[in-house]
XYZ file of C-alpha atoms in Angstrom:
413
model
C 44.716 -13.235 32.316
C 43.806 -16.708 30.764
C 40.424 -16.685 32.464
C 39.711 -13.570 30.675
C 40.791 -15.452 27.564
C 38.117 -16.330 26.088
C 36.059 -13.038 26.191
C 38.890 -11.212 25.103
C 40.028 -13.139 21.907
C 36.811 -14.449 20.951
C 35.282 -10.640 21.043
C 38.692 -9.907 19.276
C 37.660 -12.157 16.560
C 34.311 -10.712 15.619
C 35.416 -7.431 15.378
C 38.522 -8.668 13.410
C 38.841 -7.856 9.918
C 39.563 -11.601 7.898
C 41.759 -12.659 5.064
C 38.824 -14.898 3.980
C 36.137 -12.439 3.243
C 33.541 -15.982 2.663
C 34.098 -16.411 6.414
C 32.989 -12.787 7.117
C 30.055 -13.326 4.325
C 28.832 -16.304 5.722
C 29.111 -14.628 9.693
C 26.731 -11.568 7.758
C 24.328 -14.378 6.974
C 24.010 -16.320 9.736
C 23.420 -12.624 11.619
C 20.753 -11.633 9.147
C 19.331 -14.475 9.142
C 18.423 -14.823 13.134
C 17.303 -11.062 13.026
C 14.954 -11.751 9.851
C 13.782 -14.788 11.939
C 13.222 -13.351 15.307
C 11.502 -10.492 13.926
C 9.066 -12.383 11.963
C 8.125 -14.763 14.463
C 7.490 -11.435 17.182
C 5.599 -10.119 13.987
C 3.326 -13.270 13.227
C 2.413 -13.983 16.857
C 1.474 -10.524 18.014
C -0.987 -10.640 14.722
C -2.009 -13.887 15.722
C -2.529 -12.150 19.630
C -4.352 -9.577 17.883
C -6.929 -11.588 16.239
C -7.318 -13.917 19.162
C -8.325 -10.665 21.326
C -10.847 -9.437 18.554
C -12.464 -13.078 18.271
C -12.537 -13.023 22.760
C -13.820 -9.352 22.577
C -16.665 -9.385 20.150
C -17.515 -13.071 20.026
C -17.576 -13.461 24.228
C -18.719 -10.042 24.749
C -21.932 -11.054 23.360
C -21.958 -14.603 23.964
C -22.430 -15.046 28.013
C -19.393 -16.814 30.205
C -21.878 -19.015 32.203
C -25.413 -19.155 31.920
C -27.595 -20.541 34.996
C -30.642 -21.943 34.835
C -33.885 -23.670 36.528
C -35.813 -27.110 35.352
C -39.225 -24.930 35.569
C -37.325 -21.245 34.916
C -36.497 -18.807 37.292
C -39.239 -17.026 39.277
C -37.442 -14.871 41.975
C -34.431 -14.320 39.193
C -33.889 -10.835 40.668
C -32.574 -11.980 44.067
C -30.654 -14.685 42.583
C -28.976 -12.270 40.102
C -28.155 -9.914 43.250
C -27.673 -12.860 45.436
C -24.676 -14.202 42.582
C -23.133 -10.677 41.403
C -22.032 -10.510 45.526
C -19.563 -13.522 44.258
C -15.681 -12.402 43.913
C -15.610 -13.678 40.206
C -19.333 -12.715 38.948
C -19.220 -8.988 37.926
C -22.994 -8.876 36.193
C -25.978 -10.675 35.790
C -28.883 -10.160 33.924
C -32.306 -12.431 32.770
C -33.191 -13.535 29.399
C -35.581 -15.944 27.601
C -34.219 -17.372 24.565
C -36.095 -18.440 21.637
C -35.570 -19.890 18.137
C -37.503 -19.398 15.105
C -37.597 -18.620 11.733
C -37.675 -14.828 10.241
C -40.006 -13.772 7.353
C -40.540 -11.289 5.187
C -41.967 -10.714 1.957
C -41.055 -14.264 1.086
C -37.450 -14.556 2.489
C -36.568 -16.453 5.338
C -34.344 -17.010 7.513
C -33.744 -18.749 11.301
C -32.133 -17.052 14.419
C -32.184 -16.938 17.960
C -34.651 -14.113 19.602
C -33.364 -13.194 23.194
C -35.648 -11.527 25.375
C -33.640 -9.332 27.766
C -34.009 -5.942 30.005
C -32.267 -3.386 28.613
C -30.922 -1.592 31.352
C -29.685 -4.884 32.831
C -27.854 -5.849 29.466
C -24.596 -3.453 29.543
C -23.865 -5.606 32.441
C -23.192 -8.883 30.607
C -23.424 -7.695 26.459
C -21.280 -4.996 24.557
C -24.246 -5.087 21.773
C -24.307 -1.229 23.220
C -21.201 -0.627 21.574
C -21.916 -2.550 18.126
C -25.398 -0.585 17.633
C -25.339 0.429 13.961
C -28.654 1.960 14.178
C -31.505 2.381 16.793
C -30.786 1.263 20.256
C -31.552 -1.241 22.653
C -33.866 1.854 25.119
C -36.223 1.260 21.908
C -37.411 -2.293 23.160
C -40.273 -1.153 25.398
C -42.827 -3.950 26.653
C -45.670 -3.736 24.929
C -44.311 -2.001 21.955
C -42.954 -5.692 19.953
C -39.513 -4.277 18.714
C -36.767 -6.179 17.778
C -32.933 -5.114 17.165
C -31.550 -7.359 14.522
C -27.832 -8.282 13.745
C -26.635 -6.782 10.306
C -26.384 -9.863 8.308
C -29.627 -11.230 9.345
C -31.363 -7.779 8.408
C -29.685 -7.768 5.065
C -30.541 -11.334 4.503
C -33.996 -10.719 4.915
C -33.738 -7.381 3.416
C -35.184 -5.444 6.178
C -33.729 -2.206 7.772
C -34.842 0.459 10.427
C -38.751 0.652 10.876
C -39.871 -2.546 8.535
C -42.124 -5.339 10.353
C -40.708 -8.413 9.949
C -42.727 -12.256 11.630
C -41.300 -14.628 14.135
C -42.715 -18.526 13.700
C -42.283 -19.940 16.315
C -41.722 -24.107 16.510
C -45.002 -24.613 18.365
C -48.613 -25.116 17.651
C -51.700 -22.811 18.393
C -54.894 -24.646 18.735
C -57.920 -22.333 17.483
C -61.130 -22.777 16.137
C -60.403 -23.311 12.899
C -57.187 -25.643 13.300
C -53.822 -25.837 14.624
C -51.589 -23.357 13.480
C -47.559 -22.410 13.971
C -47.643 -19.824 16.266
C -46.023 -16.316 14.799
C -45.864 -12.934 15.843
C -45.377 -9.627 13.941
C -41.882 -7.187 15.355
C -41.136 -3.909 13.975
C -37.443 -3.476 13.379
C -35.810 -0.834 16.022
C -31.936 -0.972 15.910
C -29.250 -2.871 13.923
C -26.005 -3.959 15.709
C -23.057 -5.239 14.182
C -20.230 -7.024 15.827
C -18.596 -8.484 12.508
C -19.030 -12.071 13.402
C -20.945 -15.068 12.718
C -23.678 -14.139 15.163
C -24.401 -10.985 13.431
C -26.367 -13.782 11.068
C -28.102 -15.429 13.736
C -29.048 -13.463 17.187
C -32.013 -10.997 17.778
C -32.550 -9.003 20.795
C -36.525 -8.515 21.886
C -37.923 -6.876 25.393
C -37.753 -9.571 27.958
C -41.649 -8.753 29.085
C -42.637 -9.517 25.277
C -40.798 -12.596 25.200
C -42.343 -13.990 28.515
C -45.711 -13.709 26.162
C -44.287 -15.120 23.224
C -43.186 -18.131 25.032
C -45.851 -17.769 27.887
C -43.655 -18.406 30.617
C -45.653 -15.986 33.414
C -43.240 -14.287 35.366
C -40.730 -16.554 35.136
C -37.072 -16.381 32.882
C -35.174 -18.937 30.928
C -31.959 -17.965 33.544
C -29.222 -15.868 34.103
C -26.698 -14.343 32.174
C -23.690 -13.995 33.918
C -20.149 -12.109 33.298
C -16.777 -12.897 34.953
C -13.927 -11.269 36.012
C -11.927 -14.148 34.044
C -13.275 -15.969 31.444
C -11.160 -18.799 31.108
C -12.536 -19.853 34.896
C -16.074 -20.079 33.536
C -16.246 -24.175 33.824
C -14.904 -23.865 37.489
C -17.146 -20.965 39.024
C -20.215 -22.634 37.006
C -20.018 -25.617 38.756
C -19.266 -24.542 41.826
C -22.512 -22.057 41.996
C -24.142 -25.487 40.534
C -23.292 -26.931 43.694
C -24.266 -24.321 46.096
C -27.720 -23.894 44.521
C -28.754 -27.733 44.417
C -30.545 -29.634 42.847
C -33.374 -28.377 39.425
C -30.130 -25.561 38.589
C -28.382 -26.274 35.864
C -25.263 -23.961 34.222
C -23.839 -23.784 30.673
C -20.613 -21.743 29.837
C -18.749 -20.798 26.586
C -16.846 -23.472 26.080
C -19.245 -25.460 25.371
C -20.925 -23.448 22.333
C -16.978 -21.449 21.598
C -14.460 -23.175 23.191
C -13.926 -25.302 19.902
C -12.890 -21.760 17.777
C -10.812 -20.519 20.648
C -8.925 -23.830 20.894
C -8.232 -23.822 17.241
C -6.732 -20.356 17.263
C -4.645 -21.728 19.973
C -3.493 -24.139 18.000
C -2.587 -22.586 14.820
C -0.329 -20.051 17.133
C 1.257 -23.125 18.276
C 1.934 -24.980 14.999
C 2.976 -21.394 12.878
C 5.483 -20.322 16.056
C 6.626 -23.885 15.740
C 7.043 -23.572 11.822
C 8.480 -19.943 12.457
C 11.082 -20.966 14.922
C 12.413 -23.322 12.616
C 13.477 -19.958 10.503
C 15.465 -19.384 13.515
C 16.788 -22.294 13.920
C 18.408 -22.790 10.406
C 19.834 -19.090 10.776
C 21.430 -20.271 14.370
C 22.639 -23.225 12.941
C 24.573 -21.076 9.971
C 26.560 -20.313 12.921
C 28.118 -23.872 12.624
C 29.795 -23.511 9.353
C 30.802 -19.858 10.274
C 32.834 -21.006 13.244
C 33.902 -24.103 11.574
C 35.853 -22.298 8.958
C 37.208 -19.927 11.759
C 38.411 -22.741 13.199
C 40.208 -23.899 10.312
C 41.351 -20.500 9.517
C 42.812 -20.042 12.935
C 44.534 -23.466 13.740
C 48.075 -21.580 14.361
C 46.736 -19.450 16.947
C 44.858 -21.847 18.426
C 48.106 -23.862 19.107
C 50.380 -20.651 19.650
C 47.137 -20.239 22.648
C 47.669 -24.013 23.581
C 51.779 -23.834 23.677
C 51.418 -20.415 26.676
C 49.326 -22.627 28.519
C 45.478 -22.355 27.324
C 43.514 -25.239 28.201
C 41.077 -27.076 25.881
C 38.427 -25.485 27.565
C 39.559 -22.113 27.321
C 39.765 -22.671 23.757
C 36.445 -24.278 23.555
C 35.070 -20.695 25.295
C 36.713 -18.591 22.501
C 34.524 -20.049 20.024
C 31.400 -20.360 22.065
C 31.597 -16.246 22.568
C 32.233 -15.458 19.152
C 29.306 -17.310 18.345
C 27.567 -16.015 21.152
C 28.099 -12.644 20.118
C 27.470 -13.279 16.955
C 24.107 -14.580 17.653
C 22.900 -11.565 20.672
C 23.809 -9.159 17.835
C 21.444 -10.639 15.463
C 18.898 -11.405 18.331
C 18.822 -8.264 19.913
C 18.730 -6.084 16.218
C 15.498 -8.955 15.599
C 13.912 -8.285 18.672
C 14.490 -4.121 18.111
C 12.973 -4.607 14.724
C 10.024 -7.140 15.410
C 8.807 -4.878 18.444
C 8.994 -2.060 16.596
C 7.144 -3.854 13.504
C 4.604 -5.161 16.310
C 3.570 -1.868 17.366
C 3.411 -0.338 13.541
C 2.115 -2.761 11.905
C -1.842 -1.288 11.317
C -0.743 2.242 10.872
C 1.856 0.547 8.285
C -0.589 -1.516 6.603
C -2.983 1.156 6.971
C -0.391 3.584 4.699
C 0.115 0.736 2.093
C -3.873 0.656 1.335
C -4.025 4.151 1.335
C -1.050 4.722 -0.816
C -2.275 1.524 -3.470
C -5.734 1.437 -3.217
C -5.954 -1.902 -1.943
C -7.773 -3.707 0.931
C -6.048 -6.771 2.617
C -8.833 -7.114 5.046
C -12.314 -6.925 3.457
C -14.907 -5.629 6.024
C -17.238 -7.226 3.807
C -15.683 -10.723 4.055
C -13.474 -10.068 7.422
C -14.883 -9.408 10.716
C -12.285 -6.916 10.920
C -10.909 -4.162 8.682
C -7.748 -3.336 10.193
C -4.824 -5.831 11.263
C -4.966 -6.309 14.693
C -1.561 -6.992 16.994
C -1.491 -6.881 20.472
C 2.331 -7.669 21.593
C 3.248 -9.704 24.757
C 6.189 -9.682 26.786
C 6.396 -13.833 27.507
C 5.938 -14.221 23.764
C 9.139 -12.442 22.977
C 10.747 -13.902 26.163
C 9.897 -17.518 24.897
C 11.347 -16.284 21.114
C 14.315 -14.662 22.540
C 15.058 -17.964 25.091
C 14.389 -20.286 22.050
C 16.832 -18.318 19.780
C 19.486 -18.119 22.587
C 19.352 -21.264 23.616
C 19.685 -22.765 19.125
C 22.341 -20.338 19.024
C 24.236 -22.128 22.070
C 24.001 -25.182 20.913
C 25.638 -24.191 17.024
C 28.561 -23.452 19.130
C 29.480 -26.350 20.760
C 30.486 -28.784 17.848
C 32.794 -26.066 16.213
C 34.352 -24.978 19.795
C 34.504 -28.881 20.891
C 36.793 -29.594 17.358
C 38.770 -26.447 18.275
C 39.840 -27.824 21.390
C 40.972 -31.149 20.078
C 43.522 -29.124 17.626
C 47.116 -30.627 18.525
C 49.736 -27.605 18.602
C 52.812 -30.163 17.462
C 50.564 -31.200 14.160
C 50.071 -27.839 13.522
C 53.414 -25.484 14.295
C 55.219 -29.090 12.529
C 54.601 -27.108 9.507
C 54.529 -23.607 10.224
């Protein structure tokens, strides 16, 4: 019976209606106050998941995960793309020749990067497919000089669907009469739109009109290449590095995008840091709750003590009432933040609707709708944390409990 002790009188005392209804107040709190906390922070990081997802999708699905290339460019590109997609990590590879310049047009301009590319052979490392506002990318024929242009860098240089726009090229022509920047005249095809950054910066021409641009012959600035898992891009680049020798040279995205990605990393880190210290002042209400119990039940504890309770039987009283008190508010916080999680665009979704308000700009936001994508080890970590703050407000109250003398005590009862 007295090793069931503990459970039994320390679930006794939660359900237990008190004298002191501050105690039972303050118990209310500390309850609330873990399931506000838990929820929020199961709220804020599957946002935070859901914009980190968004930024990996559209940002690395058109920026490549590795790029490998030659000291004179690639010549026989087409057995080395079918030579590398026969890797266990490379699921696509396709050419490209890159080159900057400067957009004009009725006296705007504005620089970007034009990438020549095949369009069949695209789909395989790009999702521009996907974010084609107008035209598409079957449109960039060789011969025919069309260009698909991201949305901000077609309204910057106020150009849509079917207007010919000029590439200058940073080189010099030498003719007759002079040297001269070298340019060439594109008629707009196609539009795409992914809602970041490089909407303002990247161009997309036929690879075979590119080669003339830049006369490179036959030859390609490299190879585009998509993996099964991106964050393994620095490893399988250097290895294929290796195996190829010596005039190969590979690039992946963390070098031009692993800065962003680290910082959203790190802003997940410092906010669940700053949320879990909701949850820790909640868990630590539990201290004055169970100290005023304490105080409130100093007969029984040494009517417990006098029929032969140890110290740490009474010591395990108090640790399950606060225990309990704490899974209650942990498990109605987890419930609700889930729940939230799951809801939370359709919710925010009514509240525009219903108000006439935007919280997310498309305009200004590379996204319209709040995003949240919920993970299972997030709300593991939250629930362990919580647990864990919760255990520990238990062990000063339960530790004075068991240092209550019963002869001080029933002296003047």
């Amino acid at each position: 019976m007295l090793d069931r002790l503990p459970f039994l009188v320390g679930l006794r005392y939660v359900r237990a209606k008190r004298r002191n209804h501050f105690i039972s107040f303050i118990s209310l709190t500390s309850m609330l106050g873990l399931m506000l906390g838990v929820a929020v922070l199961i709220l804020v990081l599957s946002v935070m998941n859901g914009f980190d997802h968004e930024l990996r999708t559209r940002i690395l699905g058109m920026v490549p995960h590795t790029k490998i290339e030659a000291t004179d460019g690639l010549k026989d590109w087409e057995g080395l793309a079918e030579r590398l997609t026969q890797r266990e990590r490379v699921i696509g590879a396709a050419p490209y020749v890159e080159q900057q310049g400067m957009f004009s047009v009725g006296g705007r301009n504005q620089g970007g990067m034009v990438t020549g590319i095949k369009p069949g052979w695209e789909g395989k490392v790009s999702i521009i497919d996907e974010h084609m506002e107008r035209g598409s990318l079957d449109d960039l024929k060789p011969g025919t000089w069309n260009v698909v242009l991201g949305s901000a860098l077609a309204r910057n240089l106020g150009v849509g669907v079917g207007d010919r726009v000029t590439l200058l090229v940073p080189e010099a022509s030498i003719t007759p009469a002079g040297v001269f920047p070298r340019l060439k005249r594109f008629t707009v095809s196609g539009i795409f739109s992914v809602g970041a950054e490089l909407d303002a910066r990247l161009a997309y021409a036929n690879l075979a009109d590119m080669q003339t641009l830049a006369r490179t012959g036959d030859t390609v600035g490299g190879l585009r290449l998509e993996l099964d898992d991106l964050f393994a891009a620095s490893r399988e680049t250097q290895t294929i590095i290796n195996e190829l020798g010596p005039g190969y040279r590979g690039r992946d995205w963390t070098l031009t995008q692993g800065n962003l990605f680290q910082a959203i990393q790190m802003e997940k880190r410092m906010i669940g840091l700053l949320l879990t210290v909701i949850v820790a002042v909640a868990a630590f209400n539990i201290v004055s709750t169970l100290v005023m119990v304490v105080t409130d039940k100093r007969a029984d504890i040494a009517i417990l003590r006098t029929i032969g309770a140890t110290p740490r039987s009474i010591m395990g009283i108090f640790i399950v009432q606060g225990l309990t008190i704490g899974v209650i508010g942990i498990a109605i916080g987890v419930a609700a933040g889930v729940l939230l999680a799951l809801t939370v665009s359709d919710l925010i979704g009514w509240v525009e609707s219903v108000f006439g308000i935007h919280f997310l700009d498309a305009g200004v936001y590379f996204i319209s709708e709040l995003p949240s994508q919920l993970r299972g080890g997030d709300v593991l970590n939250i629930v362990g944390a919580a647990f864990g703050l919760t255990f520990l407000s238990t062990l000063y109250p339960a530790w004075r409990a068991a240092r209550v003398q019963p002869a001080d005590v029933l002296r003047y009862e």
